[in-house]
mmCIF file of C-alpha atoms in Angstrom:
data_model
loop_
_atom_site.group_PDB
_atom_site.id
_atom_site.type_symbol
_atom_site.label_atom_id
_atom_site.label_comp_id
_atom_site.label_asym_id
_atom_site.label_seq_id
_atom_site.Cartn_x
_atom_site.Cartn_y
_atom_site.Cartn_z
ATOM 1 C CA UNK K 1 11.299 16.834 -21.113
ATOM 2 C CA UNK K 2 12.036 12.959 -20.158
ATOM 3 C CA UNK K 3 9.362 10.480 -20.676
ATOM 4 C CA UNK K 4 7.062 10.589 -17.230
ATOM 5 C CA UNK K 5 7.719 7.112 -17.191
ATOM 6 C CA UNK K 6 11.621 6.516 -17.436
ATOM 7 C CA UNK K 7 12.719 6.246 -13.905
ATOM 8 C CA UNK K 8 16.029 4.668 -12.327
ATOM 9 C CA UNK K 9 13.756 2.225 -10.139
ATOM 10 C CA UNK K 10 13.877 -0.523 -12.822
ATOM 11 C CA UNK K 11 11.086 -3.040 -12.346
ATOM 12 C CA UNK K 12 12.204 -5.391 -9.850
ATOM 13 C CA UNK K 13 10.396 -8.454 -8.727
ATOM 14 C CA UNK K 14 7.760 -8.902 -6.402
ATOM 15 C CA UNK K 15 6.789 -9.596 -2.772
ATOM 16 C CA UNK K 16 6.107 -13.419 -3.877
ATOM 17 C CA UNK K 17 9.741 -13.996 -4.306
ATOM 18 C CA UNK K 18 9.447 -13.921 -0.562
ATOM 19 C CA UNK K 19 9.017 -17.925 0.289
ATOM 20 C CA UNK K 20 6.441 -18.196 2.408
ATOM 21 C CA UNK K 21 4.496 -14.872 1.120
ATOM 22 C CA UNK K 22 1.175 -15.191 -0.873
ATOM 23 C CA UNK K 23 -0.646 -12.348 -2.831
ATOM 24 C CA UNK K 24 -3.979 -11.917 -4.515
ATOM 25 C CA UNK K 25 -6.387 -9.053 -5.438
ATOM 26 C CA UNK K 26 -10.433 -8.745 -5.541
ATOM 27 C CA UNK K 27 -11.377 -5.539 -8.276
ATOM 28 C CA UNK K 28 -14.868 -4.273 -8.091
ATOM 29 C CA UNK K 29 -15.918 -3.804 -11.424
ATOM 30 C CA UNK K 30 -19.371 -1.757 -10.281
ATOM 31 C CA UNK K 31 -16.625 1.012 -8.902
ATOM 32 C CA UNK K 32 -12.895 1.912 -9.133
ATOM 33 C CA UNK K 33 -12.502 -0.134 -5.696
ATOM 34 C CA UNK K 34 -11.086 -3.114 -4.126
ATOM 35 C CA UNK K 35 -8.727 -4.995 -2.036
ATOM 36 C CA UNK K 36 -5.487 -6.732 -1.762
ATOM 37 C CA UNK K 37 -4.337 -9.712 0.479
ATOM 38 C CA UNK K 38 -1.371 -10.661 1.261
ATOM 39 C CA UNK K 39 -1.284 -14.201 2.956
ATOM 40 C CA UNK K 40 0.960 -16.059 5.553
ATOM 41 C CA UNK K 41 -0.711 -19.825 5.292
ATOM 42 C CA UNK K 42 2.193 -20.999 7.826
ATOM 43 C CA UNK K 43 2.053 -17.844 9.600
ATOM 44 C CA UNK K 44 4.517 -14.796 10.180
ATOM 45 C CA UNK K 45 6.180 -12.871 12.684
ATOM 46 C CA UNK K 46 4.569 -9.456 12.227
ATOM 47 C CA UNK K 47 4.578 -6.078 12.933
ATOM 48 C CA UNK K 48 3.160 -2.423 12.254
ATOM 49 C CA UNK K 49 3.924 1.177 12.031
ATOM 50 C CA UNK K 50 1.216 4.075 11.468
ATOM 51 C CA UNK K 51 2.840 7.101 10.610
ATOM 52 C CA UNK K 52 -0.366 9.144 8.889
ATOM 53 C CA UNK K 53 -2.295 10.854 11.324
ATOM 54 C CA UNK K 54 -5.958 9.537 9.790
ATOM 55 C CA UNK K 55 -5.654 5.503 9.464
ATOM 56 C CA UNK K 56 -8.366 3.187 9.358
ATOM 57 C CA UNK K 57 -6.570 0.167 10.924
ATOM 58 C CA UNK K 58 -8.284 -3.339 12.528
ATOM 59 C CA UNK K 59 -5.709 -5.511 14.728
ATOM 60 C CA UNK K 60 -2.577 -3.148 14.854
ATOM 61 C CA UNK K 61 -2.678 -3.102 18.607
ATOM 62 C CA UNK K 62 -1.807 -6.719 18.883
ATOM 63 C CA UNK K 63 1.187 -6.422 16.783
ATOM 64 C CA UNK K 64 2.766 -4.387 19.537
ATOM 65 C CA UNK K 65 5.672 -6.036 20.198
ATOM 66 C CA UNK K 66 4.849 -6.231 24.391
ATOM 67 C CA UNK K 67 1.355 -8.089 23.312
ATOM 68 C CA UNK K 68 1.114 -11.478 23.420
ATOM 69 C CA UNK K 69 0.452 -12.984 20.058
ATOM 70 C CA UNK K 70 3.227 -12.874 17.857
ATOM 71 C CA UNK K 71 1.959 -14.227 14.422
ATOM 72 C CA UNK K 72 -0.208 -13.586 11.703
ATOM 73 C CA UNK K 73 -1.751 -15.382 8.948
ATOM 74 C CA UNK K 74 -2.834 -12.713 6.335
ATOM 75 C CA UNK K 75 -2.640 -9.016 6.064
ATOM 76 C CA UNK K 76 -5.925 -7.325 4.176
ATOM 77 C CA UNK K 77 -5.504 -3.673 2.177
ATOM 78 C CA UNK K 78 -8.306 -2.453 0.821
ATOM 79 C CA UNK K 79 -10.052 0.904 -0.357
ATOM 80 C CA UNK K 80 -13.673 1.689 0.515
ATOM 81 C CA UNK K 81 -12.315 3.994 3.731
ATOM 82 C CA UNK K 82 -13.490 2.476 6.878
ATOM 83 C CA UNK K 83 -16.018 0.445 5.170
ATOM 84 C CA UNK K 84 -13.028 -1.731 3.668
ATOM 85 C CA UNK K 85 -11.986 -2.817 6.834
ATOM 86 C CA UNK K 86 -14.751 -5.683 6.462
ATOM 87 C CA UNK K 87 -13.108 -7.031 3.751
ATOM 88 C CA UNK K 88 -10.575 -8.912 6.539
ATOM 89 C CA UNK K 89 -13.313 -10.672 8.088
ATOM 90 C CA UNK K 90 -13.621 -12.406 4.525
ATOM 91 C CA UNK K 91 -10.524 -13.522 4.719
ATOM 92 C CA UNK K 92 -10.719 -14.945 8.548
ATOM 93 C CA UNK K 93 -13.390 -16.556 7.027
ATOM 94 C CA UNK K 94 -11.387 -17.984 4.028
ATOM 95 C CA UNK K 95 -8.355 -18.904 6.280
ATOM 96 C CA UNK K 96 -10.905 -20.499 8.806
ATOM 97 C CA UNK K 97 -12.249 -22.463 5.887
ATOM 98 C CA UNK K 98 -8.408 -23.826 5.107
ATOM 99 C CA UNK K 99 -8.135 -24.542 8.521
ATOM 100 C CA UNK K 100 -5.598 -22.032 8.887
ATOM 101 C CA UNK K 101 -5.117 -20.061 12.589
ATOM 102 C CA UNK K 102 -4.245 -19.218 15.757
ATOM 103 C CA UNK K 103 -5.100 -22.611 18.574
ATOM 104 C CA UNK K 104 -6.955 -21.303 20.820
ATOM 105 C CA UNK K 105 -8.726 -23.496 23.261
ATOM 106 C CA UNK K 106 -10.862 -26.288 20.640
ATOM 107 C CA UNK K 107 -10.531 -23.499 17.888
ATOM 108 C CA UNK K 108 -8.421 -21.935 15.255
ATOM 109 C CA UNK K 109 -8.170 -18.094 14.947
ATOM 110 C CA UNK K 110 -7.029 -16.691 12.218
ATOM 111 C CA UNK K 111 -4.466 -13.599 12.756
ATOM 112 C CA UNK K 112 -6.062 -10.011 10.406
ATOM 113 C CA UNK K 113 -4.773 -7.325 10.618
ATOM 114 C CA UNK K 114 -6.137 -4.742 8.308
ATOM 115 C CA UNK K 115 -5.246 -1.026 6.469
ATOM 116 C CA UNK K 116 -7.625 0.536 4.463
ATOM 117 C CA UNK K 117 -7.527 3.999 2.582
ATOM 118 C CA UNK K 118 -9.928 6.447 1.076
ATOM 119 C CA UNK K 119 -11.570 6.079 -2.641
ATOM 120 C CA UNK K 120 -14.252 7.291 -2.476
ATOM 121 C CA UNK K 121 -14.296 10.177 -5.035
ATOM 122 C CA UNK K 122 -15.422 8.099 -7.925
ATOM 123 C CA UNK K 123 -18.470 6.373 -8.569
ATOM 124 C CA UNK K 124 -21.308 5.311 -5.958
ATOM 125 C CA UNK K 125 -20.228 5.614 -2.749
ATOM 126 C CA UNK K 126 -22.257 2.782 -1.284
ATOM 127 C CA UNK K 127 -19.946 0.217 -3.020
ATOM 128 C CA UNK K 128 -16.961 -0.291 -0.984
ATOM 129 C CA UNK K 129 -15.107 -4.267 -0.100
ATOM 130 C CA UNK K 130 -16.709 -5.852 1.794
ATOM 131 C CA UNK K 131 -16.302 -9.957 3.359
ATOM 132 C CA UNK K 132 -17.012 -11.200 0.112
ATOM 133 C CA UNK K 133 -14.563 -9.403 -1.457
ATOM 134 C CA UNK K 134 -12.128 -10.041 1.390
ATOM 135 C CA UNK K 135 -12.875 -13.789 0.399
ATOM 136 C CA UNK K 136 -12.775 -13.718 -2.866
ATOM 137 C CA UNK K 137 -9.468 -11.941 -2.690
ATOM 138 C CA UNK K 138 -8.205 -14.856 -0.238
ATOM 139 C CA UNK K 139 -9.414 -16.986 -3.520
ATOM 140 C CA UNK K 140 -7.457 -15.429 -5.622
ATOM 141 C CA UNK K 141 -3.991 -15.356 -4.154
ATOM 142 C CA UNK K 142 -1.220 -17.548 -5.338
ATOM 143 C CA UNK K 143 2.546 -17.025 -5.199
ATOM 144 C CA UNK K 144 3.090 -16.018 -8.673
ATOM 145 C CA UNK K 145 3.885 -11.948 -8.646
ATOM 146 C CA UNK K 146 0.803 -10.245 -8.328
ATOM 147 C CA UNK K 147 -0.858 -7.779 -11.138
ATOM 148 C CA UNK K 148 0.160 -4.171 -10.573
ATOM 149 C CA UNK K 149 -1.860 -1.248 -11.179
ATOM 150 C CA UNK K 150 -5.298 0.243 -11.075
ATOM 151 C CA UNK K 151 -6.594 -3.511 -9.191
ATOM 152 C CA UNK K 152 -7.317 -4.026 -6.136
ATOM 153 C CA UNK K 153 -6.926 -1.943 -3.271
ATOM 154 C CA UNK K 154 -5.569 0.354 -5.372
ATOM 155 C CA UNK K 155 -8.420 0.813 -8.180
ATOM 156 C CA UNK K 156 -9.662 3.868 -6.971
ATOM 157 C CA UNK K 157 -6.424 5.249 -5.743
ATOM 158 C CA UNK K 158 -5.389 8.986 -6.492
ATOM 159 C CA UNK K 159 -1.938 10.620 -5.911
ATOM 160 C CA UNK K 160 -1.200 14.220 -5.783
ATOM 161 C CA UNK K 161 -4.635 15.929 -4.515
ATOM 162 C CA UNK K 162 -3.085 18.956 -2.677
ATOM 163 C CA UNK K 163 -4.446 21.212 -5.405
ATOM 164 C CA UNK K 164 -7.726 19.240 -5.921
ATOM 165 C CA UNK K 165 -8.777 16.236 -7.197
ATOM 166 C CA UNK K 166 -9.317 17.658 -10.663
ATOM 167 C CA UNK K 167 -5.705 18.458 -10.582
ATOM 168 C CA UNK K 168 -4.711 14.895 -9.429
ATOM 169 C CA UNK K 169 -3.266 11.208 -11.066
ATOM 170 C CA UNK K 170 -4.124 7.784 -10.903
ATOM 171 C CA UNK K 171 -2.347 5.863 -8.514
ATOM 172 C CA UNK K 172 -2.355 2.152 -7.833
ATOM 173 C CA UNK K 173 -0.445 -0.756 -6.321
ATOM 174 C CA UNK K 174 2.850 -1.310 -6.782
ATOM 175 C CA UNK K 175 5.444 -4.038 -5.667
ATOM 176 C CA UNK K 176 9.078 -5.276 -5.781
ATOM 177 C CA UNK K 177 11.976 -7.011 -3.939
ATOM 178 C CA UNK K 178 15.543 -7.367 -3.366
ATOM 179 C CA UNK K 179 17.898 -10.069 -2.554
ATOM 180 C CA UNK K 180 20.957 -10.065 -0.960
ATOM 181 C CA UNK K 181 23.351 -12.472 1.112
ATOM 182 C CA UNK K 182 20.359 -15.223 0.617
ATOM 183 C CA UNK K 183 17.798 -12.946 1.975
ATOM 184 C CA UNK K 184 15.018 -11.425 0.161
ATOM 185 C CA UNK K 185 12.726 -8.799 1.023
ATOM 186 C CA UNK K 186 9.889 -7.731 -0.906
ATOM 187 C CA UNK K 187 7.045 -5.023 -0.129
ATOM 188 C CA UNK K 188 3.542 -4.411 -1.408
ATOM 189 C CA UNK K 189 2.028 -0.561 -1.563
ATOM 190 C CA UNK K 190 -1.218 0.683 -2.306
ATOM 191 C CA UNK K 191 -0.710 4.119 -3.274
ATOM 192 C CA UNK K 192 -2.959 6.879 -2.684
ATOM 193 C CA UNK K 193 -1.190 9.395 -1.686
ATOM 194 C CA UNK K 194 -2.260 12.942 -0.799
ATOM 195 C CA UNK K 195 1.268 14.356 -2.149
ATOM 196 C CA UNK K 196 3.042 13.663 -5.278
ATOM 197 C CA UNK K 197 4.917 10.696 -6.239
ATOM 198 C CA UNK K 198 9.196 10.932 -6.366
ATOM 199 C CA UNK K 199 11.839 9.358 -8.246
ATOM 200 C CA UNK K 200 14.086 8.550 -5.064
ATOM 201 C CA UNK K 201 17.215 8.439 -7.100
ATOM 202 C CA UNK K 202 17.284 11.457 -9.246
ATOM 203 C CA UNK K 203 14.004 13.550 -7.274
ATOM 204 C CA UNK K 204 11.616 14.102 -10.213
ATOM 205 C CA UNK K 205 8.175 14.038 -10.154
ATOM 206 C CA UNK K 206 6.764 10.976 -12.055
ATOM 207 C CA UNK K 207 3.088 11.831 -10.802
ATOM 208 C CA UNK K 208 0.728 14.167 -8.704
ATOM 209 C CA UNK K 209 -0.974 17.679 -9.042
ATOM 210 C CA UNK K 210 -1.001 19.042 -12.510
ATOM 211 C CA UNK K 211 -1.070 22.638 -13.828
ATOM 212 C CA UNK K 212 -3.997 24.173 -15.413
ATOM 213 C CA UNK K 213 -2.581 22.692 -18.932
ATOM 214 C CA UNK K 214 -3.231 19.227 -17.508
ATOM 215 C CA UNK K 215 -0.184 17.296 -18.580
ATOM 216 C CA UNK K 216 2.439 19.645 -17.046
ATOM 217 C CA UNK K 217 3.029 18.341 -13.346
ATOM 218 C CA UNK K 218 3.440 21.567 -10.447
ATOM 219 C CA UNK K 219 5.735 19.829 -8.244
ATOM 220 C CA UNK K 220 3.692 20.510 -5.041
ATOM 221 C CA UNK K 221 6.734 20.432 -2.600
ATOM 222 C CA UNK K 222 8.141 23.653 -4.661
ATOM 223 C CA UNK K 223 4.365 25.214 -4.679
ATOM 224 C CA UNK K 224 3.941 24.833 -0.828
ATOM 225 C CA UNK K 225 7.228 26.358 0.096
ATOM 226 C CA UNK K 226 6.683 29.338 -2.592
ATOM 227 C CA UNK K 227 3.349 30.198 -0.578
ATOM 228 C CA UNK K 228 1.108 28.706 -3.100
ATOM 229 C CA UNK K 229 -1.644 27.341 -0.253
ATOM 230 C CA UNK K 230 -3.392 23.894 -0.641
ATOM 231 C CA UNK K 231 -6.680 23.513 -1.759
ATOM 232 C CA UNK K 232 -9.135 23.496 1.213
ATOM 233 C CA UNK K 233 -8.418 19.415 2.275
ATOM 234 C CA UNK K 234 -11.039 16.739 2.613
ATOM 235 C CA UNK K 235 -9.959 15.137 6.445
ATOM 236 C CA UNK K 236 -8.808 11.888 5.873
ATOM 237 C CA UNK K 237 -8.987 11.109 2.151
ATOM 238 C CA UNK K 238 -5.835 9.193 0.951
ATOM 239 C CA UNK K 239 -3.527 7.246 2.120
ATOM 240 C CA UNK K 240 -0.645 5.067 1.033
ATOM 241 C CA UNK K 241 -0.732 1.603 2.782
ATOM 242 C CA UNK K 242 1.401 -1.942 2.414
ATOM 243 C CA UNK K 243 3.197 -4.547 3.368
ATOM 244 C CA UNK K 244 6.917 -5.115 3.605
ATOM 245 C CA UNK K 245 8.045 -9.057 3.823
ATOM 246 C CA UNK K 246 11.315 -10.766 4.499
ATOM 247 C CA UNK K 247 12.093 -14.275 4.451
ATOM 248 C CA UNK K 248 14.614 -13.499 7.332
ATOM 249 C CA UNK K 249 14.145 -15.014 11.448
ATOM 250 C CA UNK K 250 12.630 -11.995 13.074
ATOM 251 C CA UNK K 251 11.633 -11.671 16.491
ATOM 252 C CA UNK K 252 8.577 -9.434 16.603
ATOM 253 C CA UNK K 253 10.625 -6.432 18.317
ATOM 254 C CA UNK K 254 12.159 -6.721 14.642
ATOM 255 C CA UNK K 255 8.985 -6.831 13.180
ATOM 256 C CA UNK K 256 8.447 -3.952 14.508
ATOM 257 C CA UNK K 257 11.182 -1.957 14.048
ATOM 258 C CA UNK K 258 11.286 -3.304 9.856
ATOM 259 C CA UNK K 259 8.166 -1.878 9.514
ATOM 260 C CA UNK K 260 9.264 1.492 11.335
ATOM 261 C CA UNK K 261 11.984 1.784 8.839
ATOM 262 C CA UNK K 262 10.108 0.522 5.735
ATOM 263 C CA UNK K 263 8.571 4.320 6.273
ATOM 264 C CA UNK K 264 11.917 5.685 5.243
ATOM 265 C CA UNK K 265 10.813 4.126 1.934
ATOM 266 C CA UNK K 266 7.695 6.678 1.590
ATOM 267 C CA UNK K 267 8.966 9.474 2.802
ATOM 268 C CA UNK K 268 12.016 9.419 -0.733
ATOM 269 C CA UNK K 269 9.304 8.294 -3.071
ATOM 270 C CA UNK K 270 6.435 10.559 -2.051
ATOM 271 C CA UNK K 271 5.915 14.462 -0.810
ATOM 272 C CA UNK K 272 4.525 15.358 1.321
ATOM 273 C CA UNK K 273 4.336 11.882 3.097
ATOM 274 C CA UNK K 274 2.372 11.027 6.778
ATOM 275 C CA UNK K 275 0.520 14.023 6.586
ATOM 276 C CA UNK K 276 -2.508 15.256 8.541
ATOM 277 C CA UNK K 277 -4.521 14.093 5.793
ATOM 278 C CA UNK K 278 -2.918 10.296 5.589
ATOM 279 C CA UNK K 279 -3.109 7.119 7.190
ATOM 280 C CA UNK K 280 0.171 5.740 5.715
ATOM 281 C CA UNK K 281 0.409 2.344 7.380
ATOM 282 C CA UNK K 282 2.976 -0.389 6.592
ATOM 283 C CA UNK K 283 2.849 -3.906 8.203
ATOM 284 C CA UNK K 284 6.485 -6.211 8.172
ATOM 285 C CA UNK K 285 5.448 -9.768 8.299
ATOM 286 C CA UNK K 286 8.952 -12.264 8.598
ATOM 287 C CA UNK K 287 8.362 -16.102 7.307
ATOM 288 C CA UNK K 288 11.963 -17.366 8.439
ATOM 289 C CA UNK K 289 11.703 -19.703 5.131
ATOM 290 C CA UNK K 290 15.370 -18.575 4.814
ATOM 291 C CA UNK K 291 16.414 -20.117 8.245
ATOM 292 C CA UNK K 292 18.649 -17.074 8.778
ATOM 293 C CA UNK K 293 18.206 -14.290 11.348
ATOM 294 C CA UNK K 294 18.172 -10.917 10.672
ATOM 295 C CA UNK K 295 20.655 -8.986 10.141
ATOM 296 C CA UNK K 296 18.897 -5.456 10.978
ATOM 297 C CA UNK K 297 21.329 -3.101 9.262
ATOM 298 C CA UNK K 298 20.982 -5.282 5.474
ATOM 299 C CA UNK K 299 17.332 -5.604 6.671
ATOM 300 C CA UNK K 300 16.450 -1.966 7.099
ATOM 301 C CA UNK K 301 17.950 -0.421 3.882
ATOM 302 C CA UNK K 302 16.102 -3.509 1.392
ATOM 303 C CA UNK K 303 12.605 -2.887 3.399
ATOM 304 C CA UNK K 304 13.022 1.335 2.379
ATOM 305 C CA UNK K 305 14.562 0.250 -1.024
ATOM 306 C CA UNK K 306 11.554 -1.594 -1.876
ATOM 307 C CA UNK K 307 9.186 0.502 -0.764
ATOM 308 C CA UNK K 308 10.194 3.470 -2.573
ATOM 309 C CA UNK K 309 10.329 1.202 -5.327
ATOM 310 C CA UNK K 310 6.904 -0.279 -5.172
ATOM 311 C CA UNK K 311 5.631 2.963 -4.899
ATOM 312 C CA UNK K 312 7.054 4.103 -8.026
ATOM 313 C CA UNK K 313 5.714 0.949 -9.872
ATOM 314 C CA UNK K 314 2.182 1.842 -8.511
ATOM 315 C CA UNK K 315 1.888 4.945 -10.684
ATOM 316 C CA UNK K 316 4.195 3.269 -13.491
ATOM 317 C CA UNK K 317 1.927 0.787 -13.550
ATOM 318 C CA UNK K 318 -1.909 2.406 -13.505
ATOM 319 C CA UNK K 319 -4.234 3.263 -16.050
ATOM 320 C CA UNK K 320 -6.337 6.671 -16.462
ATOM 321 C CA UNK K 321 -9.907 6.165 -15.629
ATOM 322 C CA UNK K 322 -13.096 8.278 -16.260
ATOM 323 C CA UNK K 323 -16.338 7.894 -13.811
ATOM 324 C CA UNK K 324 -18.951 10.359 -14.275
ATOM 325 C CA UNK K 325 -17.779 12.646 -16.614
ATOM 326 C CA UNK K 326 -14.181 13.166 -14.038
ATOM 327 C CA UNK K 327 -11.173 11.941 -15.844
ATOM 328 C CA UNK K 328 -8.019 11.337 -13.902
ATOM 329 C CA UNK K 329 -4.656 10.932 -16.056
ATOM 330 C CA UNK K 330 -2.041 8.419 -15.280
ATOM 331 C CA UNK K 331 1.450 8.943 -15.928
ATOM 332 C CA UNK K 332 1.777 6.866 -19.195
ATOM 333 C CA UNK K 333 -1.480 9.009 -20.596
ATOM 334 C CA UNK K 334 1.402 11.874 -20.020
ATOM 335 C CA UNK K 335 4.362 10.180 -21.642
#
């Protein structure tokens, strides 16, 4: 059998190498929780697409491209369920603090929008993100490429729970980029997926719901269609949320649309994706810092490239954890 963690999706850069693009992580050390921010001090053209049918979301109705305000400042990711989505308020507090935001009237807004998913298997339940770790995220964030892993939003994260949780792997976050033609685009996932996680160049499982043996992975896509039925489903409890970035001129109908097609990027690397049982959310945020417009075509196939490439990295990159006696495998415990 081939090492669990030997994939084609090489490691590839970051969503720093985006000019413009900041990154930093708060990790609760109480819980297996946190969050991730990713910040826009000069602002970006943004947009959003929700494709799981159970997101917890703050602000993704003004990113519609017929709304009126076009840019935002930071994007917040962060476990804890709908609890997490507190954590942005830290960081409109942190932005406000840098004088950093929307004018409005004598005031400065700054621009949130927020994704959270659900971790709330492991440990006390009562500890989730909240402003203060939204802030001390903010704090945190620099443009050097961020840690990967079982931090931040992704701490508590779980992949492959179709079987039960018992059954399941650690996921995490995960990021990368590409360049091409003097454009780079780089995305950020936090991966906690309901399904199992896919090599999108050669279709093997790298992580998700195990056998009874514990190391030898079912491949859930082939149970479901043999008539092997789930394991009775907890509404609402995963999730795989990011952020894609370009340093391309986007108008925010291109916002938009990037972060529709950034999807295509989930749906190779994980299976099922945007189930009933998901909130998968991505947000596209362009900078311009490149001075060049978009090119949608180039645009479209880097965003999906490096989301199915972050999302490998998140499970590449986590650790196993144990919280009360559960222990949940990651893929190098399997190697």
């Amino acid at each position: 059998m081939p090492s669990p963690t030997a994939s084609s999706l090489a490691p590839a850069g970051a969503i720093t190498d985006v000019a413009g693009i900041e990154a930093g992580h708060f990790t609760d050390t109480r819980r297996p929780t946190g969050c991730t921010v990713i910040l826009a001090r000069d602002g970006a053209v943004a947009g959003v697409d929700v494709r799981g049918a159970a997101p917890g979301t703050r602000e993704t109705d003004l990113l519609s491209p017929t709304n009126l305000v076009d840019r935002v400042h930071a994007v917040m990711l962060a476990g804890g369920s709908a609890w997490g989505l507190d954590a942005a308020s830290g960081a409109m507090r942190w932005l406000e603090e840098q004088g950093i935001g929307l004018q409005v009237g004598p005031g400065r807004i700054p621009i949130v929008p927020a994704a959270v998913l659900f971790d709330l298997y492991l440990g006390d339940t009562a500890i989730r993100p909240d402003a203060a770790a939204g802030h001390a995220a903010c704090a945190a964030a620099s443009g050097d490429a961020p840690e990967e892993g079982s931090v931040g939003a992704g701490t508590g994260a779980i992949v492959g729970k179709i079987y039960g949780v018992e059954r399941a792997m650690k996921g995490g976050v995960g990021t990368a980029s590409l360049r091409v033609g003097g454009i780079t685009v780089g995305a950020l996932v936090a991966c906690n997926a309901l399904g199992d996680v896919i090599d999108p160049d050669t279709g093997r499982v790298l992580a998700g719901a195990r056998l009874d043996d514990g190391r030898t992975l079912m491949d859930t896509r082939r149970a479901l269609l043999a008539g092997q039925p789930p394991k009775r489903l907890v509404a609402a409890a995963n999730t795989s949320i990011g952020v894609v970035a370009t340093d391309a001129v986007l108008t925010k109908a291109q916002a938009a649309r990037l972060a529709t097609v950034a999807h295509d990027g989930f749906a190779r690397s994980i299976n099922p994706a945007h189930t009933m049982f998901d909130g998968d959310t991505l947000f596209a945020l362009g900078t311009g810092a490149s001075g060049q417009p978009a090119e949608m075509m180039l645009l479209a196939t880097m965003a999906a490239e490096a989301v199915a490439r972050a999302t490998v990295r998140a499970v590449q990159a986590a650790r196993g954890i144990t919280v009360d006696g559960v222990h949940i495998p990651s893929l190098s415990d399997l190697a």
